[in-house]
XYZ file of C-alpha atoms in Angstrom:
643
model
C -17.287 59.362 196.772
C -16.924 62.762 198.511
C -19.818 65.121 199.111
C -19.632 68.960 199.937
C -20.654 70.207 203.427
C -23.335 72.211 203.022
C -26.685 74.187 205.746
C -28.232 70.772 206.045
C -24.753 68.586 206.857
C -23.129 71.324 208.837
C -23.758 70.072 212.343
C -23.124 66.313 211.405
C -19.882 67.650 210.299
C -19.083 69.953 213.629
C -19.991 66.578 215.769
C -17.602 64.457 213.192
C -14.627 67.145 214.388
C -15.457 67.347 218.103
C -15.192 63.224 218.284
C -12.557 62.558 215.949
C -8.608 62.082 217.337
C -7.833 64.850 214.632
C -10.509 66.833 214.838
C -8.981 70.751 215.225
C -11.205 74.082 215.504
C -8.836 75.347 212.515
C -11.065 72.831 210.279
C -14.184 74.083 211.991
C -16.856 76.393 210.595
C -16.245 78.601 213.233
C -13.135 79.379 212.728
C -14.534 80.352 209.483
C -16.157 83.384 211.129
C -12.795 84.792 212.243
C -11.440 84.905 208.801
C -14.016 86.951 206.514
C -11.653 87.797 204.075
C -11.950 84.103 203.417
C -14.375 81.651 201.635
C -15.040 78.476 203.638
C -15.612 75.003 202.347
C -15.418 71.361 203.101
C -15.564 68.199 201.654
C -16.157 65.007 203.624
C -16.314 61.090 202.747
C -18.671 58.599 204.169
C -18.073 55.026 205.822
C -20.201 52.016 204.509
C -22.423 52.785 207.837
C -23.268 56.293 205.853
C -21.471 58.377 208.770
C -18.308 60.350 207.698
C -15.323 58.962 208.229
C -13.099 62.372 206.650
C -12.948 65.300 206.037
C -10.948 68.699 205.006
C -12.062 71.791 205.403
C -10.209 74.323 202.904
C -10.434 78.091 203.012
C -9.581 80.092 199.907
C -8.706 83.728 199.106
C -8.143 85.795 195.856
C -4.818 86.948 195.016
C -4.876 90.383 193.768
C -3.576 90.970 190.388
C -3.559 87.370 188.883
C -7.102 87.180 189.296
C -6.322 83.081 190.774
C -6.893 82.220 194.906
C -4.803 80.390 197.230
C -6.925 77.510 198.457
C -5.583 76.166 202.471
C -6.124 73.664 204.656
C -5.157 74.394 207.902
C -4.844 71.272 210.046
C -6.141 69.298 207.705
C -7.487 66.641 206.529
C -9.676 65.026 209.432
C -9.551 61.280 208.504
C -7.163 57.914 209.601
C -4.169 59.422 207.590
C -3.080 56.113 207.054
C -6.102 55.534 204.747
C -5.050 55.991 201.424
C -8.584 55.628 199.747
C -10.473 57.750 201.919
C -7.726 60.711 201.477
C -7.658 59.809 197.421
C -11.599 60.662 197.730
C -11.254 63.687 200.049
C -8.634 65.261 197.101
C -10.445 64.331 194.527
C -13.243 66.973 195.896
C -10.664 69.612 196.935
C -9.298 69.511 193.279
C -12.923 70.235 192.180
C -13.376 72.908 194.560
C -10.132 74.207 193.577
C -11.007 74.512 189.988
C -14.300 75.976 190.869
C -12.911 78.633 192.636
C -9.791 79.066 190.079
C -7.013 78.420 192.803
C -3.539 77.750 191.412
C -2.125 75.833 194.527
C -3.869 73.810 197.523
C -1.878 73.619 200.749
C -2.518 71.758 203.468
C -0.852 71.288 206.845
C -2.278 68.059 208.662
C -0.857 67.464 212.337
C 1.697 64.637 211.736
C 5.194 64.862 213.170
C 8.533 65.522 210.308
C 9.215 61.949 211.004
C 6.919 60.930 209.240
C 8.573 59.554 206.554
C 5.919 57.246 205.171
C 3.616 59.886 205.383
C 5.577 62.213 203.421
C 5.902 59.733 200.944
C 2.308 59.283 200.405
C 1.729 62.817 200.090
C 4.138 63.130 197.127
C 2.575 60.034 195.238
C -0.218 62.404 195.213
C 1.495 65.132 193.682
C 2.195 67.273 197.319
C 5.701 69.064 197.366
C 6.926 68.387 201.476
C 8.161 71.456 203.377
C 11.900 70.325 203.944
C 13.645 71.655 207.389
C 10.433 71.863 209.579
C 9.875 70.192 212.658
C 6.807 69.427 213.289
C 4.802 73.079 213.508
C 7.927 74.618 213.563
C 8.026 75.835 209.655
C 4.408 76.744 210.412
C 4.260 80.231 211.424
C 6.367 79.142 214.034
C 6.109 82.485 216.371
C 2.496 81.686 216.890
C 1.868 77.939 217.269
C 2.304 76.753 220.756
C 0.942 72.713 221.975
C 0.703 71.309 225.371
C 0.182 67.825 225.816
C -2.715 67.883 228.480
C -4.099 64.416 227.743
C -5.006 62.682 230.686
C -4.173 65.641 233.013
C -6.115 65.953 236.160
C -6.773 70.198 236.853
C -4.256 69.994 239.743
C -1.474 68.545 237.499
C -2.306 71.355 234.855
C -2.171 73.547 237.653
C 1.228 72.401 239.495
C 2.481 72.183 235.403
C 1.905 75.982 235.414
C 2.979 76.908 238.864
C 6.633 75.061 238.137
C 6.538 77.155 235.164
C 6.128 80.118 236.720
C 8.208 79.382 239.446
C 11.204 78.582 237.432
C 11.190 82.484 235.835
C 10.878 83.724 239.252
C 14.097 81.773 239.555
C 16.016 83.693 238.118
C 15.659 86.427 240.225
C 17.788 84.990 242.360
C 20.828 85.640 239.318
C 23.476 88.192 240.206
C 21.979 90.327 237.481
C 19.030 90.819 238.929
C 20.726 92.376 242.378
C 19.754 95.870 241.869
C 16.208 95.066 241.143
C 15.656 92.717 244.192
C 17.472 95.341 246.451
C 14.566 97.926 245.851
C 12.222 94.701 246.394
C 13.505 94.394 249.947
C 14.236 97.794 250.600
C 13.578 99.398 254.248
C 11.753 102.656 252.215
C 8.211 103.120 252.070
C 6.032 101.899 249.173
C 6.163 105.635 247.637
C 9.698 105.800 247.587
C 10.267 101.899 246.304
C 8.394 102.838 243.519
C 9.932 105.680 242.233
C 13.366 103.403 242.365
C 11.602 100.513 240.468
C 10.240 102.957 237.778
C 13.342 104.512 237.890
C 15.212 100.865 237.049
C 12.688 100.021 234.328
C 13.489 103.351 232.879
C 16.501 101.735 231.756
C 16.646 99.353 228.577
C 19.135 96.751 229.853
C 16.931 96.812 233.005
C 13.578 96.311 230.950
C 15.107 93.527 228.909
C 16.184 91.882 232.479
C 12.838 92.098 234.002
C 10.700 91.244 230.702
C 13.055 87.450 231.532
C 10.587 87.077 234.623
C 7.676 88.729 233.466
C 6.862 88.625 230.131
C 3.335 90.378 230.521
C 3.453 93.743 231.740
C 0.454 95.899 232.607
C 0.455 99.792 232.611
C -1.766 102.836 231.738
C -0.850 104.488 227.822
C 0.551 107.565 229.867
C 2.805 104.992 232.584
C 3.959 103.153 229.413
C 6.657 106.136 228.897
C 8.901 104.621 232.318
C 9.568 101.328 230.097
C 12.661 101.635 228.772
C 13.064 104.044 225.652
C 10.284 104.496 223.278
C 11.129 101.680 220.747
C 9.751 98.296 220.144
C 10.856 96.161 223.099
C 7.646 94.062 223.314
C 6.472 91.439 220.782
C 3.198 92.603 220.844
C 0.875 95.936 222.517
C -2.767 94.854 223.443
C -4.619 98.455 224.317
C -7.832 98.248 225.653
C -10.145 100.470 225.632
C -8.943 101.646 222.501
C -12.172 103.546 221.264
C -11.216 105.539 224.542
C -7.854 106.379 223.873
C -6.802 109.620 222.177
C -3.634 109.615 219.790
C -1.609 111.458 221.358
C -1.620 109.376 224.755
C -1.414 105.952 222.279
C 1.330 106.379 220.950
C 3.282 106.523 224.024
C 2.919 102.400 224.122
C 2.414 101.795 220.374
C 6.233 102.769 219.664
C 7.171 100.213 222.412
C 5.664 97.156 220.364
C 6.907 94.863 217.072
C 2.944 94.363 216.938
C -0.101 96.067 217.832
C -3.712 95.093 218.590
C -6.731 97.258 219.497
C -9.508 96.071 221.204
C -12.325 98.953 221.944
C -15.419 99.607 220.441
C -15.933 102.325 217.788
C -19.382 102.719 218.533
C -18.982 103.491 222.522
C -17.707 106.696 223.957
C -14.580 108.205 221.993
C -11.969 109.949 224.440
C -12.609 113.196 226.154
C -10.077 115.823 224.496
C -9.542 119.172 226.173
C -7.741 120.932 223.505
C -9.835 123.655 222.432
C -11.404 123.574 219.123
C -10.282 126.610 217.596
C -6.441 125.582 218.058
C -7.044 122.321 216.694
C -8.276 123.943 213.785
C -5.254 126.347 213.761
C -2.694 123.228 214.033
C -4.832 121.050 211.269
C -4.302 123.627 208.898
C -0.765 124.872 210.314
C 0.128 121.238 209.685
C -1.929 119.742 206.630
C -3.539 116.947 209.228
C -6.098 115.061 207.078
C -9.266 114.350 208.480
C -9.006 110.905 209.422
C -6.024 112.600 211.901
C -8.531 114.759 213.485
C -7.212 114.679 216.747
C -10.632 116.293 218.457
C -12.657 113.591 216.252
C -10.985 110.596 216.236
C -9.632 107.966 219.046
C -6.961 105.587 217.992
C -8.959 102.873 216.997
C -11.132 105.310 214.701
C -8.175 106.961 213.685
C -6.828 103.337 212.094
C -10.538 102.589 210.854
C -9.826 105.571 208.746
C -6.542 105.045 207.824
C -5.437 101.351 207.823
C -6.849 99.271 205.094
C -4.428 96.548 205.226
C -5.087 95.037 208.893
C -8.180 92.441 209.582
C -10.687 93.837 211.990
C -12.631 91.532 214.117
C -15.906 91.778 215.901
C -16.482 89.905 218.692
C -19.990 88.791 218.272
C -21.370 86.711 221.251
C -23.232 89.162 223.582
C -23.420 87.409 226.923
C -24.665 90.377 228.940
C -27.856 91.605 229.012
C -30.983 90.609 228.703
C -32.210 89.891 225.122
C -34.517 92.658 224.761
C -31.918 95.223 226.325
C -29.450 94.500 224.151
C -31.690 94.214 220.788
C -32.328 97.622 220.626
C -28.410 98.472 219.724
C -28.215 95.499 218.089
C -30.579 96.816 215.374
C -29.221 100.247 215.833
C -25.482 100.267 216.180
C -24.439 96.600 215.289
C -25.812 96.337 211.849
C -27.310 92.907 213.457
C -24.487 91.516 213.867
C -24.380 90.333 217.206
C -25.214 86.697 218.363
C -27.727 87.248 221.855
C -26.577 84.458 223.957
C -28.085 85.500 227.132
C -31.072 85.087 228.810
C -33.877 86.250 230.167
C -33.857 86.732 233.915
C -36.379 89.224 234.771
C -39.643 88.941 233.364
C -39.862 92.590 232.973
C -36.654 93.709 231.302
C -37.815 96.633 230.172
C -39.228 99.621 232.171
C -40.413 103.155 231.364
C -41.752 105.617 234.082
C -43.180 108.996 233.190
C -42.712 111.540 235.174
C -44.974 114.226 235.034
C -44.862 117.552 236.479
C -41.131 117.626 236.892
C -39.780 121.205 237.026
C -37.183 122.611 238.165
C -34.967 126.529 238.538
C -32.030 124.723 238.155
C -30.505 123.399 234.809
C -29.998 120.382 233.839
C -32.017 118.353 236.740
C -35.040 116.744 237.674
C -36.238 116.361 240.940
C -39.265 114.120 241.049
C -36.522 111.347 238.959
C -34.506 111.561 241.613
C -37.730 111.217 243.878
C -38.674 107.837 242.024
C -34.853 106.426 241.934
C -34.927 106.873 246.056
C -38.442 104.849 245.789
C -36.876 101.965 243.607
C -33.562 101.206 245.844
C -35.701 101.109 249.003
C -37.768 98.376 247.446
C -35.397 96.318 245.596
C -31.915 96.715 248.603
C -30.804 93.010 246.937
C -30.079 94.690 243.966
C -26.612 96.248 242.423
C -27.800 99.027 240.777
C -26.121 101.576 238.545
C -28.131 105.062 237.559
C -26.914 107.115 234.257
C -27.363 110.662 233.219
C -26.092 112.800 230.518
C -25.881 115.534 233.089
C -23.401 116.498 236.002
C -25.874 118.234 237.748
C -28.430 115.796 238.009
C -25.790 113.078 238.712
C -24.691 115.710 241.813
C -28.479 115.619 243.420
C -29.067 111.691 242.986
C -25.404 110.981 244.622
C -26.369 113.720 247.156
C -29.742 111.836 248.136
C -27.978 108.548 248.151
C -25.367 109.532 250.955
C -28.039 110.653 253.074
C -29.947 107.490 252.322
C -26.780 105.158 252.681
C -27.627 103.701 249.484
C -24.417 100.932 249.303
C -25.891 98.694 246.665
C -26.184 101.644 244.178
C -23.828 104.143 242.356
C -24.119 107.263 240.108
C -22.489 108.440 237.574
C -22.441 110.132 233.877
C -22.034 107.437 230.764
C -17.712 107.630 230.850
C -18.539 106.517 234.882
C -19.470 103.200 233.415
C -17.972 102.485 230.436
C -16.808 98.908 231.068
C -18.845 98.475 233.779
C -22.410 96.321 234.441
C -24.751 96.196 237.193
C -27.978 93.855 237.572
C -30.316 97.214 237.153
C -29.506 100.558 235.223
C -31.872 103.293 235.337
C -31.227 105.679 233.101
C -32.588 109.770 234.404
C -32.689 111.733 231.216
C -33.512 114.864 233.254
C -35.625 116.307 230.461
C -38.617 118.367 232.024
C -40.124 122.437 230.965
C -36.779 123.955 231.186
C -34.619 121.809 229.247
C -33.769 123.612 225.942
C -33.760 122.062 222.283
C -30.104 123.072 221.945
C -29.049 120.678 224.650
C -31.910 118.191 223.729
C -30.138 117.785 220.138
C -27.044 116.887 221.687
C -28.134 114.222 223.611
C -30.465 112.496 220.647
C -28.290 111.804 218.644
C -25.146 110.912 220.992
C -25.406 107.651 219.917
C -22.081 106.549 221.721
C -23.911 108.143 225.173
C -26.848 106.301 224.178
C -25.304 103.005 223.169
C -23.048 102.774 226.576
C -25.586 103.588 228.608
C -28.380 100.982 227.586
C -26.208 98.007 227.447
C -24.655 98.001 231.023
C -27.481 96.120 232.575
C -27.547 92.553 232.580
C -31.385 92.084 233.737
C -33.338 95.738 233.711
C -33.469 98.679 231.889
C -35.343 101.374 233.442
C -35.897 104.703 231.947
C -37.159 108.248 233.488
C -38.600 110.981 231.663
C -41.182 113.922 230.869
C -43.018 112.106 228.358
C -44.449 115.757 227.641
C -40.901 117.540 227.893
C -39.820 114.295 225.574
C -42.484 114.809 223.142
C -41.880 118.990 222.621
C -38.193 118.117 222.345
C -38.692 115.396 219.419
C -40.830 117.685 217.311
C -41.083 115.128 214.730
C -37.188 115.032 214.465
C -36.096 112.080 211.903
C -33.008 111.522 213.254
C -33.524 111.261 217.288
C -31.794 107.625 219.065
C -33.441 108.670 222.456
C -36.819 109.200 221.120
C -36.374 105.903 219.214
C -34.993 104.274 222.604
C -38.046 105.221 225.081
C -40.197 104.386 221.631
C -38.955 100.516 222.632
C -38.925 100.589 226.283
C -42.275 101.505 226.087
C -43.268 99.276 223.686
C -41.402 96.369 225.074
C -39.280 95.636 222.525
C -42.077 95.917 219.739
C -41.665 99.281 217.877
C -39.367 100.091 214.850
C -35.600 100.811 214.921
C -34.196 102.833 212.425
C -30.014 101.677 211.683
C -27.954 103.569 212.117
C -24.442 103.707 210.120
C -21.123 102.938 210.953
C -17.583 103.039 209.787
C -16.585 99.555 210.449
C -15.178 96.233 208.507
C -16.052 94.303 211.086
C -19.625 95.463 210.891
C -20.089 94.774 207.454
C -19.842 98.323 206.103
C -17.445 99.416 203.095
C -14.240 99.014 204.255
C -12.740 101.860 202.742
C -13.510 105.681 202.293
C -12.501 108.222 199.433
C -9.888 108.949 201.838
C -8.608 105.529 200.852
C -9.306 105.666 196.959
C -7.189 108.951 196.662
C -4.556 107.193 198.194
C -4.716 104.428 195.966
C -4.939 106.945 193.032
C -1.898 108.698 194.420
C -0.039 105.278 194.196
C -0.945 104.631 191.237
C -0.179 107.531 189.505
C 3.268 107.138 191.300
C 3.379 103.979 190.079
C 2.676 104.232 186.729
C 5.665 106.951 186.079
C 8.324 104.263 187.024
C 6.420 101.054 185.706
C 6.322 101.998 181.950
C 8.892 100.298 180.063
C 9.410 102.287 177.284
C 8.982 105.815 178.896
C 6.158 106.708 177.691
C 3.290 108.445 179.855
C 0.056 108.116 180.817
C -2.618 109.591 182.933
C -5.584 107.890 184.979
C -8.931 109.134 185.514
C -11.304 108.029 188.611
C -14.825 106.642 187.763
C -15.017 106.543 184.257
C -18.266 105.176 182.819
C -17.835 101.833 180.822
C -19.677 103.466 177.768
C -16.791 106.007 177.240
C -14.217 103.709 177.279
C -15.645 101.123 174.343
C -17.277 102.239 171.069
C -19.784 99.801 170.706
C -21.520 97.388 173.263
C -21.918 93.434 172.443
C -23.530 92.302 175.270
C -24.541 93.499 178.902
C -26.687 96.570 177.575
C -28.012 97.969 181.007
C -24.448 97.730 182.634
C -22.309 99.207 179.423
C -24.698 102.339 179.749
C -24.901 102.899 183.791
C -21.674 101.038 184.853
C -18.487 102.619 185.779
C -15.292 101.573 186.200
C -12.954 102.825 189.438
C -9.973 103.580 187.525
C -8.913 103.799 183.854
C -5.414 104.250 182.855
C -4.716 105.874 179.312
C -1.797 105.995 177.557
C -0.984 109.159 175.124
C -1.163 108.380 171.491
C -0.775 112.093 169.789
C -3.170 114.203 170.899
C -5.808 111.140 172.215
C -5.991 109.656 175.027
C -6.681 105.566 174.526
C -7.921 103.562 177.479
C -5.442 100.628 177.769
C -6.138 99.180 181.456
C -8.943 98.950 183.812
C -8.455 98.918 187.618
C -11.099 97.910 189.801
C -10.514 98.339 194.061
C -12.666 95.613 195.349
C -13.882 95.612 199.137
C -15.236 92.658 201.256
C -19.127 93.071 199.251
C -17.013 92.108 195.702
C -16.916 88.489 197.111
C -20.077 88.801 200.159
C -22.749 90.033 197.979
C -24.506 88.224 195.435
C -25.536 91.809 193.617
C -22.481 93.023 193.085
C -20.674 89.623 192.660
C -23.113 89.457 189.245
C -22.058 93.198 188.716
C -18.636 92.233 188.366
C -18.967 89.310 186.319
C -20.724 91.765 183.661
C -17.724 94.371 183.492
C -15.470 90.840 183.245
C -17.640 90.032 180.105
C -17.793 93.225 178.728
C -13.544 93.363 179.036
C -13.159 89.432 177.804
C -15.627 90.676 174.628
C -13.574 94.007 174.025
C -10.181 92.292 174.830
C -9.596 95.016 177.360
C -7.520 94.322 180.387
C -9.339 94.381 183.821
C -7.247 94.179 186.614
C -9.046 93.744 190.408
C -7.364 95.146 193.403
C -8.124 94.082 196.708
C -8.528 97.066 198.810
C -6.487 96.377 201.621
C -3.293 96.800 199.534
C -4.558 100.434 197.982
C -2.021 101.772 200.448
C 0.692 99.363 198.979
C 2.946 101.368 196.616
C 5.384 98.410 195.681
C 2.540 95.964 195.781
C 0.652 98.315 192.937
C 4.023 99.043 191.309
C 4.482 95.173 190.534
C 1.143 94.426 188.922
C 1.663 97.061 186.618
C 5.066 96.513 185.645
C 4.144 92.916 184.980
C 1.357 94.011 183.199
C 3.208 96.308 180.510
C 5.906 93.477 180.000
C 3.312 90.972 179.328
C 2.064 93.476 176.786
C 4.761 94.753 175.560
């Protein structure tokens, strides 16, 4: 009999994979957690001993438009495949889970070779249609799967394994083609003048091809990316780094040289610094019709694509291994939504310090002298320490790097937040350089710079220390509602103890909505598109945005307090005279339509109140707003099936 994994059986189930021959992270939990546009479940069948002896994990995911899912099985099932009972039993509970979650297919791809025959044959007694003209993983996204045998491989055979393999490319250097390249290798001319020949060679597409034979991975800057060849895609893939960092402009230089592309950056860290004065921008938005999601000033490239790409899957890397706990909670409840998974620990049994610094005045702008007084005071005590000091400002960063030359301070460097972006040191003390003179004009950019704020705070890895006026702090916050570094020394003083207000961001990955109005007037756009080349019989219609459920039915049979406060998110009428009637429904549905229980009950009311009207309802996933042929084909079959 099989039984459903569920909070209590989870880890019994992650130990069953970890021991078992054909135990894979694919069937794991975990793996789960990089799919979100996914719903995870597994069945599992116990021995007469009462420990599981299978198992098959199956992931499923709603197909938009025919309202059924596709339910998968990746490297599944977990079990002696040569045990026809136990896999009877582990089907019979996938079939129930499939008709529980209304999937109209179940695929699953256990790790058995093509060969197989007898295999194959059991599958089919079962009702299983075999993928003919695969070899092994080969017919499984074969680009991407990749298995080396390392079973009773010592580290130094692994390692030799790889060294011959590397080897052998740099083998065929020693090819006739290859003469030119090797020449500027060997040449007699200095390093200078070798490189302008080699960028000079790579310039060339034949040469890039030649050299990508040896070395498939290439690293370069976004601006150094325009010597590789010509600007199309000659890589299978672009990983940019730093993305959040990156302006357009300089991005696209290696995006056009990729099939593929993958950002990795951090919308909620500093965006690139962009020296093209505002005013022109303006002019050229406008000259140009640039949307605001294009906002070149605004926007990096990975908050340009936030913006503008519904389609691709966004992924946050959740396991904070950094800093201490209690650092790194504070933009955890801030920035991070909670999100993050603190898997560090505590090494300094004061992680979090706060020094007031009274008195500190100062003629000149933007400094403080007695912070720089106290930062000279810390590194002579603690010389054993690497230790990194931030400050908004460049004149206060000039005075503490001017005091640590004379000091011959080696085990500590300055620098404003973009210094240190990427960086970490064992202490960060953070000068804020507030004091009397510091005006609430530059105070108000600096509270709520959460990307400054956020960068700065989580570089240390065991201390946090903060300077400041408390008094100059205090005048500044004036009771301000909306102030991160009043919040911040708030919980440095406090030790980690005092409220944190959230603060919101425009991420999927984060849990937000993953799509703006930016995105539902493209989908409208499509749709109206759409809709002029879908109807059959040439008639026309129109479609309205938001249209309260209550206008669109006469009379309400069920579901009172949605009919009279719901809305739907598009209505499509059709021209009958001089009425409009409402034929079609069409609801965009984000990553909370499945997540949240609220709005999961929500939508099972405006399904009622369609079934009870026989009105069409037809859900969208939003990813494929943007998908003009994809929108095109739902309707189309819609009006013949009604037609």
């Amino acid at each position: 009999m099989y039984e459903l994994i569920n909070d209590k059986t989870l880890a019994e189930y992650e130990a069953f994979l970890q021991q078992h021959p054909k135990g894979h992270f694919a069937q794991s939990s975990l793996w789960a957690k990089q799919k979100p546009m996914w719903a995870w479940n597994a069945v599992a069948v116990r021995g007469e001993d009462g420990k599981i002896k299978g198992s098959l994990a199956l992931m499923s995911r709603k197909v938009p438009g025919i309202g059924r899912t596709l339910m998968y099985g990746c490297r599944g099932p977990v079990c002696d495949l040569r045990d026809r009972e136990t896999f009877a039993e582990l089907l019979e509970g996938a079939k129930a889970l499939a008709k529980q979650q209304k999937a109209y297919v179940i695929k699953i791809d256990p790790d058995v070779p093509s060969s197989d025959t007898a295999f194959a044959e059991m599958m089919r007694s079962f009702g299983f249609r075999c993928k003919e003209g695969g070899k092994n993983f080969e017919a499984i996204q074969p680009r991407y799967v990749f298995r080396l045998n390392v079973e009773g491989k010592t580290e130094d055979e692994l390692l030799r394994y790889l060294y011959y393999t590397s080897a052998r490319c740099i083998r065929r250097l020693e090819e006739p083609k290859y003469n030119d390249l090797m020449s500027i290798v060997h040449s007699p001319d200095t390093d200078k003048e070798r490189v302008t020949q080699f960028n000079k060679y790579i310039s060339e597409p034949e040469n890039l091809k030649k050299l990508l034979r040896v070395f498939p991975i290439v690293a370069t800057t976004c601006i150094s990316a325009h010597r590789l060849g010509d600007p199309e895609p000659s890589f299978d893939m672009v990983i940019m780094d730093e993305a959040s960092q990156c302006s357009t402009a300089m991005s696209l230089v290696p995006i056009l040289r990729g099939a593929s592309l993958m950002l990795v950056g951090d919308p909620q860290q500093l965006s690139p610094v962009i020296l093209l004065d505002p005013a022109d921008n303006k002019a050229l938005r406008r000259k140009y019709s640039v949307t605001e999601e294009y906002d070149y000033i605004e926007n990096s490239i990975y908050k340009c694509f936030l913006a503008c790409d519904a389609v691709s899957d966004e992924t946050l890397l959740s396991y904070h291994y950094r800093c201490s706990p209690k650092i790194i909670e504070f933009n955890n409840r801030k920035y991070y939504n909670h999100k993050l998974h603190i898997a560090s620990r505590e090494t300094d049994p004061t992680p979090l310090v706060y020094v007031d610094v009274p008195n500190d005045t100062t003629d000149e702008k933007n400094t403080a002298p007695q912070e720089v007084r106290r930062i000279d005071a810390y590194l002579s005590r603690h010389p054993d320490k690497q230790v990194g000091i931030i400050t908004p400002f460049a004149r206060q960063r000039a005075a503490i790097e001017a005091m640590l030359r004379a000091n011959h301070y080696d085990n500590a460097s300055c620098g404003t937040v973009h210094a240190f972006q990427g960086d970490e040191k064992d202490v960060v003390i953070f000068s804020l350089a507030l004091t009397d003179q510091t005006r609430e004009k530059t105070y108000a950019w600096l509270k709520t710079n959460k990307e400054l704020i956020n960068v700065a705070t989580s570089r240390a890895r065991e201390q946090l220390v903060i300077l400041s006026n408390q008094a100059a702090l205090d005048r500044l916050h004036a009771d301000s509602t909306d102030d991160d570094i009043y919040e911040l020394v708030q919980y440095v003083r406090k030790n980690g103890q005092s409220e944190v207000t959230e603060k919101p961001a425009a991420s999927r990955a984060l849990g937000i909505k993953p799509y703006s109005t930016k995105t539902e007037d493209a989908f409208l756009e499509n749709l109206n598109h759409a809709l002029d080349n879908a109807f059959l019989d040439g008639s026309r219609c129109t479609v309205r945005k938001e249209v309260p459920i209550a206008q669109v039915f006469e009379d309400n049979p069920g579901c009172a307090d949605l009919f009279y406060t719901g809305r739907f998110d598009f209505v499509v009428y059709q021209r009958e005279g001089r009425r409009l009637m409402p034929i079609l429904a069409i609801e965009l549905d984000g990553r909370e339509h499945r997540d949240d229980p609220a709005v999961r009950r929500r939508d099972r009311k405006k399904d009622q109140i369609c079934r009870e009207h026989g009105f069409e309802l037809i859900r969208v996933e939003n990813s494929y707003a943007r998908r003009y042929n994809y929108i095109k084909s739902i309707l189309i079959n819609y009006f013949r099936k009604v037609s």
